[in-house]
Short mmCIF file of C-alpha atoms in Angstrom, two decimals:
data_model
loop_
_atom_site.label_atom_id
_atom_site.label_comp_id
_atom_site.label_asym_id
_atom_site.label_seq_id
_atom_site.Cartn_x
_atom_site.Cartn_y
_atom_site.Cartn_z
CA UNK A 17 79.00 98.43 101.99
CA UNK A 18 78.64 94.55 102.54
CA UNK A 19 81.71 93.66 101.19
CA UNK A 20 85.33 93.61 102.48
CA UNK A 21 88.37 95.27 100.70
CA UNK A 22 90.97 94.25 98.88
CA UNK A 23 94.30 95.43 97.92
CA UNK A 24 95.47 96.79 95.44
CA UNK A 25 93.00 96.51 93.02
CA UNK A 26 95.05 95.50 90.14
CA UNK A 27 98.07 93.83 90.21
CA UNK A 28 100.63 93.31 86.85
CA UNK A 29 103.88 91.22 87.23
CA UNK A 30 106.14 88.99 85.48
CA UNK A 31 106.02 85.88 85.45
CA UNK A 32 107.82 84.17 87.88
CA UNK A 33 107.59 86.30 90.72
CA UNK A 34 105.65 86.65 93.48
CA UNK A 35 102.12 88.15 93.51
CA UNK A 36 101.01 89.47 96.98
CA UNK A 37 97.14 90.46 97.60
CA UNK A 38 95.76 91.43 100.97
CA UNK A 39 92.01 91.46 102.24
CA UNK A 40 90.88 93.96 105.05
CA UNK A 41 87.12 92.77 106.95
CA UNK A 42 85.10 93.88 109.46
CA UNK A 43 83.63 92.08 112.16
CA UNK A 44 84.25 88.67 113.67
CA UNK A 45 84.74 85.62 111.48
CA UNK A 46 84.23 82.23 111.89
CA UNK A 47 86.79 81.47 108.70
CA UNK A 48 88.13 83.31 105.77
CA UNK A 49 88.37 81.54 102.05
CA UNK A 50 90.04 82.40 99.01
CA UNK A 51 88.64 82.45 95.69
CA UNK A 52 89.96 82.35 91.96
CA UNK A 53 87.61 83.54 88.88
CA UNK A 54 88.56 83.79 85.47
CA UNK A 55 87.16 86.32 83.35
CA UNK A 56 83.57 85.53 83.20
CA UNK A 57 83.55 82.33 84.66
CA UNK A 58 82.68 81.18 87.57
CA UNK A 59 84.52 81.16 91.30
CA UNK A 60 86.92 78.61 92.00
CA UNK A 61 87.89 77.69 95.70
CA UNK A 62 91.84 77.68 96.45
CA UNK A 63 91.88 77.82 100.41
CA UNK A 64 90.03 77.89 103.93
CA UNK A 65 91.59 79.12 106.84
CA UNK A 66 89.65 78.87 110.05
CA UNK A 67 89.82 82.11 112.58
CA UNK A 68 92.18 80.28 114.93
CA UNK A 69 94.46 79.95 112.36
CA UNK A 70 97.45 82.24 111.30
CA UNK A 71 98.94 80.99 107.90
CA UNK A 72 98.11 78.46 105.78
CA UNK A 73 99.84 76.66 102.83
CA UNK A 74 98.47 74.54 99.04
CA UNK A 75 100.70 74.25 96.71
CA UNK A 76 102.23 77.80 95.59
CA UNK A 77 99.41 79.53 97.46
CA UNK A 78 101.04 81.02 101.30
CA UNK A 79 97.51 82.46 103.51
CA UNK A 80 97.84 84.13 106.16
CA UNK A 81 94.87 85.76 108.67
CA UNK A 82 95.84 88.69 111.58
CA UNK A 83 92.50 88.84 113.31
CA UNK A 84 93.68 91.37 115.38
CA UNK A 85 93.84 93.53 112.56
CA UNK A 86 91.24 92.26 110.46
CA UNK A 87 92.91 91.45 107.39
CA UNK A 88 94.65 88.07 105.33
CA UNK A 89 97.10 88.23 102.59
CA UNK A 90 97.08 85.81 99.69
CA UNK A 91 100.95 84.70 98.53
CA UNK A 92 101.55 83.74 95.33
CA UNK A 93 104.85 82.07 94.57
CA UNK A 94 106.80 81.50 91.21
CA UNK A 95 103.36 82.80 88.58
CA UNK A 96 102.75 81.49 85.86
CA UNK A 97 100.35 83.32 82.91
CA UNK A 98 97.95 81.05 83.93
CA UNK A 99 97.47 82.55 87.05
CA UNK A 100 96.04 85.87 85.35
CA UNK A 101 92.54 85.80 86.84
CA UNK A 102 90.47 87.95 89.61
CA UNK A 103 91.21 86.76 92.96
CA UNK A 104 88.41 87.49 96.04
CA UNK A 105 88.34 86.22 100.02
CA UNK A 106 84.77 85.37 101.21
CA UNK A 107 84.63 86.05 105.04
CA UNK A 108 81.82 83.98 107.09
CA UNK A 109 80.87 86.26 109.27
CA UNK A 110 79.59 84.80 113.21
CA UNK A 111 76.66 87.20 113.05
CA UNK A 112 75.07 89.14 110.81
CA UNK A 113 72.47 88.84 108.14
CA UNK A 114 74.40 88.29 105.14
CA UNK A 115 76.38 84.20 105.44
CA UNK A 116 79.49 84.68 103.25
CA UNK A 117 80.53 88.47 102.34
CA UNK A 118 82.98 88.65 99.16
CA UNK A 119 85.93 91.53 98.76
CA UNK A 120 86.26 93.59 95.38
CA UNK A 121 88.62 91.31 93.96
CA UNK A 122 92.59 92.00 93.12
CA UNK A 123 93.06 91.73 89.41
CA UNK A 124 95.81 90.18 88.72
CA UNK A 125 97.51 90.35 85.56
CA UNK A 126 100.91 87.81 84.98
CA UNK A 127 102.89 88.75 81.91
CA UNK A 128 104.78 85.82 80.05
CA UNK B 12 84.01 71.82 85.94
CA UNK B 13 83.16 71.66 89.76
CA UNK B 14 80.18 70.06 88.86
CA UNK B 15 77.59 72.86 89.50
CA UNK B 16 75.49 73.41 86.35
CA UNK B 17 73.32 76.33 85.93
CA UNK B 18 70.60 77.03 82.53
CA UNK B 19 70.86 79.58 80.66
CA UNK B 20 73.86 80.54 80.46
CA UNK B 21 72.90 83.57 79.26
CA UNK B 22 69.58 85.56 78.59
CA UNK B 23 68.21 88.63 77.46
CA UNK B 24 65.40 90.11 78.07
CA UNK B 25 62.98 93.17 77.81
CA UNK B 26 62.46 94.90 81.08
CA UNK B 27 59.51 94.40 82.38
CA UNK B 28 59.65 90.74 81.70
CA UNK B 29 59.86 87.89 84.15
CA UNK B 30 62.85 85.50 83.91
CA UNK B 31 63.69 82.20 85.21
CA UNK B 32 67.42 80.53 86.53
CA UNK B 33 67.99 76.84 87.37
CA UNK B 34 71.25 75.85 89.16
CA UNK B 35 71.63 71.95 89.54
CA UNK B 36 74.43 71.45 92.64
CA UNK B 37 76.49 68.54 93.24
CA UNK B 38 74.06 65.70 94.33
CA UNK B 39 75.22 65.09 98.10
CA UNK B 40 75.24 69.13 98.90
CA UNK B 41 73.12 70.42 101.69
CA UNK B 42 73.71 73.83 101.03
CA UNK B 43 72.90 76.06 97.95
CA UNK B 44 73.68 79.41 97.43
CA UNK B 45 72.39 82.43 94.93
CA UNK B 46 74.50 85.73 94.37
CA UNK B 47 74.38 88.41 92.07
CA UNK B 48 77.58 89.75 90.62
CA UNK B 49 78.12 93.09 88.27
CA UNK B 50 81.12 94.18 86.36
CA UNK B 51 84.73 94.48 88.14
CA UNK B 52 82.77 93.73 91.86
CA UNK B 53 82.48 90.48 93.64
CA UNK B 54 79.58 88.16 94.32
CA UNK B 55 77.20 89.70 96.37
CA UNK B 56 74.73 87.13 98.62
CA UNK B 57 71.35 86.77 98.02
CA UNK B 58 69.89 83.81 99.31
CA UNK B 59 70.93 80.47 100.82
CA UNK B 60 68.82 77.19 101.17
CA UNK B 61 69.91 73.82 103.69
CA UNK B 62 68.33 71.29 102.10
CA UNK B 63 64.83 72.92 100.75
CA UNK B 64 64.89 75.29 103.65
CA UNK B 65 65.53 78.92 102.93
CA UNK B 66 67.45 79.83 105.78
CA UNK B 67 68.66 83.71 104.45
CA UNK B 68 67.69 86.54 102.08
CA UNK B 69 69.52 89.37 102.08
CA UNK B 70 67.63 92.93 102.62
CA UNK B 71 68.89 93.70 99.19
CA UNK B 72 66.64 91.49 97.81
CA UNK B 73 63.56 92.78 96.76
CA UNK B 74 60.20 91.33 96.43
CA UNK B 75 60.50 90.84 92.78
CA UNK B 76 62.91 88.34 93.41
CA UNK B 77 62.31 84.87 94.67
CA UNK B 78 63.91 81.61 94.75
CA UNK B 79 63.19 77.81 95.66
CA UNK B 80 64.61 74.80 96.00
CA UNK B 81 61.54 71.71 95.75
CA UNK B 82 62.75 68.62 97.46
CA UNK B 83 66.55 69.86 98.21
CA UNK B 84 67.91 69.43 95.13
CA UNK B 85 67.74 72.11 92.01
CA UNK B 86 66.88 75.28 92.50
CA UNK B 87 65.62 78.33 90.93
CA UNK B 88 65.76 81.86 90.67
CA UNK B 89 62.96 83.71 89.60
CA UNK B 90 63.34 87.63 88.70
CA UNK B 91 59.76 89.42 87.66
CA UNK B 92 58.67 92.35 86.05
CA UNK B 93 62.78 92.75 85.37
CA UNK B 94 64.54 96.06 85.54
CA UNK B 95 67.67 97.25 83.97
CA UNK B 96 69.81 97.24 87.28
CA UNK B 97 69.00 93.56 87.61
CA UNK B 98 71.30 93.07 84.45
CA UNK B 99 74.28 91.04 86.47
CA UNK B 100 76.04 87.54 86.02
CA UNK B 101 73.94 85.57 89.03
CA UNK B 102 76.02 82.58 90.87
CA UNK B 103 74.86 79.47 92.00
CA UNK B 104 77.18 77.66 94.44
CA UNK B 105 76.45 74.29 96.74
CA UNK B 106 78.19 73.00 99.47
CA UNK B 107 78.43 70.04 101.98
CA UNK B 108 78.62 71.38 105.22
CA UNK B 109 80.42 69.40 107.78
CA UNK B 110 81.28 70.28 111.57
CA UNK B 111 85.17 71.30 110.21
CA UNK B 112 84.45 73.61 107.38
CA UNK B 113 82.72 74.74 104.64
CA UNK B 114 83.92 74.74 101.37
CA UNK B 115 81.44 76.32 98.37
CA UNK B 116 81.27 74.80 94.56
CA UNK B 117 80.37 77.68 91.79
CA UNK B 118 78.73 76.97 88.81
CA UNK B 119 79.63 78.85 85.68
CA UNK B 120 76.94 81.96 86.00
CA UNK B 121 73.77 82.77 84.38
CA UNK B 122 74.25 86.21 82.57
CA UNK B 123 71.53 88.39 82.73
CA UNK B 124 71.17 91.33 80.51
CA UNK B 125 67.85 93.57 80.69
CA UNK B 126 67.39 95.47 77.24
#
């Protein structure tokens, strides 16, 4: 497959607490980027963080990138409903045919 | 709105039909981007253009498929003799590429659905 994997697939919480998604890849990457959709709509960009980074922060949004392991985790703090939407990283990939690979997607579901 | 517009929004077709996308990207963008998305998966890549220069196509896309961008500004998609499995929401997305980073703009998605 082309595409990286997320985890879990679907998430449900409360509102107010945290939501935690991770993203697993598979080759070097020049940077890793976070991505919100709601249903059937398009993407919407929440946050870049280059390969010599390890955590980045916007807003309620905590990323962080192990590139020894491969993988990033997306933090949300504090949900809101509003937040209920699919969530995918895009790696950029320093070789390779494809530029930007996208992940499965967490679902994530806030309940009010 | 992040300022990406793409026409139709939505179209059906019978297969065996030819059907054509436009994606207008933000007006300063260098960079345009096609992918093809089906139910509960993410956007998968299809082609990318710098300026009107198509630099990528992925090996999943076949010959039926082909897209331009005249003068580095819109862009379209064309899909002929259409097939069932090419029913999918298809993504436009632009971006200004700078020597930091790379951030891309979606527009909202042509849906595609082959009768």
């Amino acid at each position: 497959s082309q595409q990286g994997e997320e985890d879990p697939q679907a998430l449900s919480i409360q509102e107010g607490e945290n939501a935690t998604m991770n993203c697993s890849y598979k080759t070097s990457i020049n940077n890793l980027q976070w991505y919100r959709q709601n249903s059937g709509r398009g993407l919407v960009h929440l946050i870049l963080i280059r390969s010599n980074e390890r955590e980045k922060h916007s807003g309620r949004l905590r990323v962080t990138l192990d590139t020894s392991k491969k993988s990033s985790s997306l933090l949300i703090t504090a949900s809101r409903a509003a937040d209920t939407a699919s969530y995918f990283c895009a790696t950029e990939y320093t070789s390779g045919t494809y530029k930007y690979i996208f992940g499965t997607g967490t679902r994530l579901k806030v309940l009010a | 709105d992040t300022g990406v517009s793409q026409d139709p929004r939505h179209k059906i077709t019978k297969r065996g039909q030819n059907v054509t996308f436009r994606c207008d990207p933000i007006s300063e963008h260098n960079r345009l981007y096609w992918y093809r998305q089906t139910l509960g998966q993410g956007p998968e890549f299809l082609t990318y253009f710098q300026n009107e220069a198509q630099l990528e196509k992925s090996r999943l896309l076949s010959d039926r498929f082909s897209a331009e961008r005249p003068k580095g500004s819109f862009s379209t998609l064309e899909i002929q003799r259409t097939e069932q499995g090419d029913s999918a929401m298809y993504l436009c997305a632009s971006s200004l590429v700078t020597a930091v980073q790379e951030t891309q703009y979606f527009g909202p998605g042509t849906r595609l659905l082959v009768l």
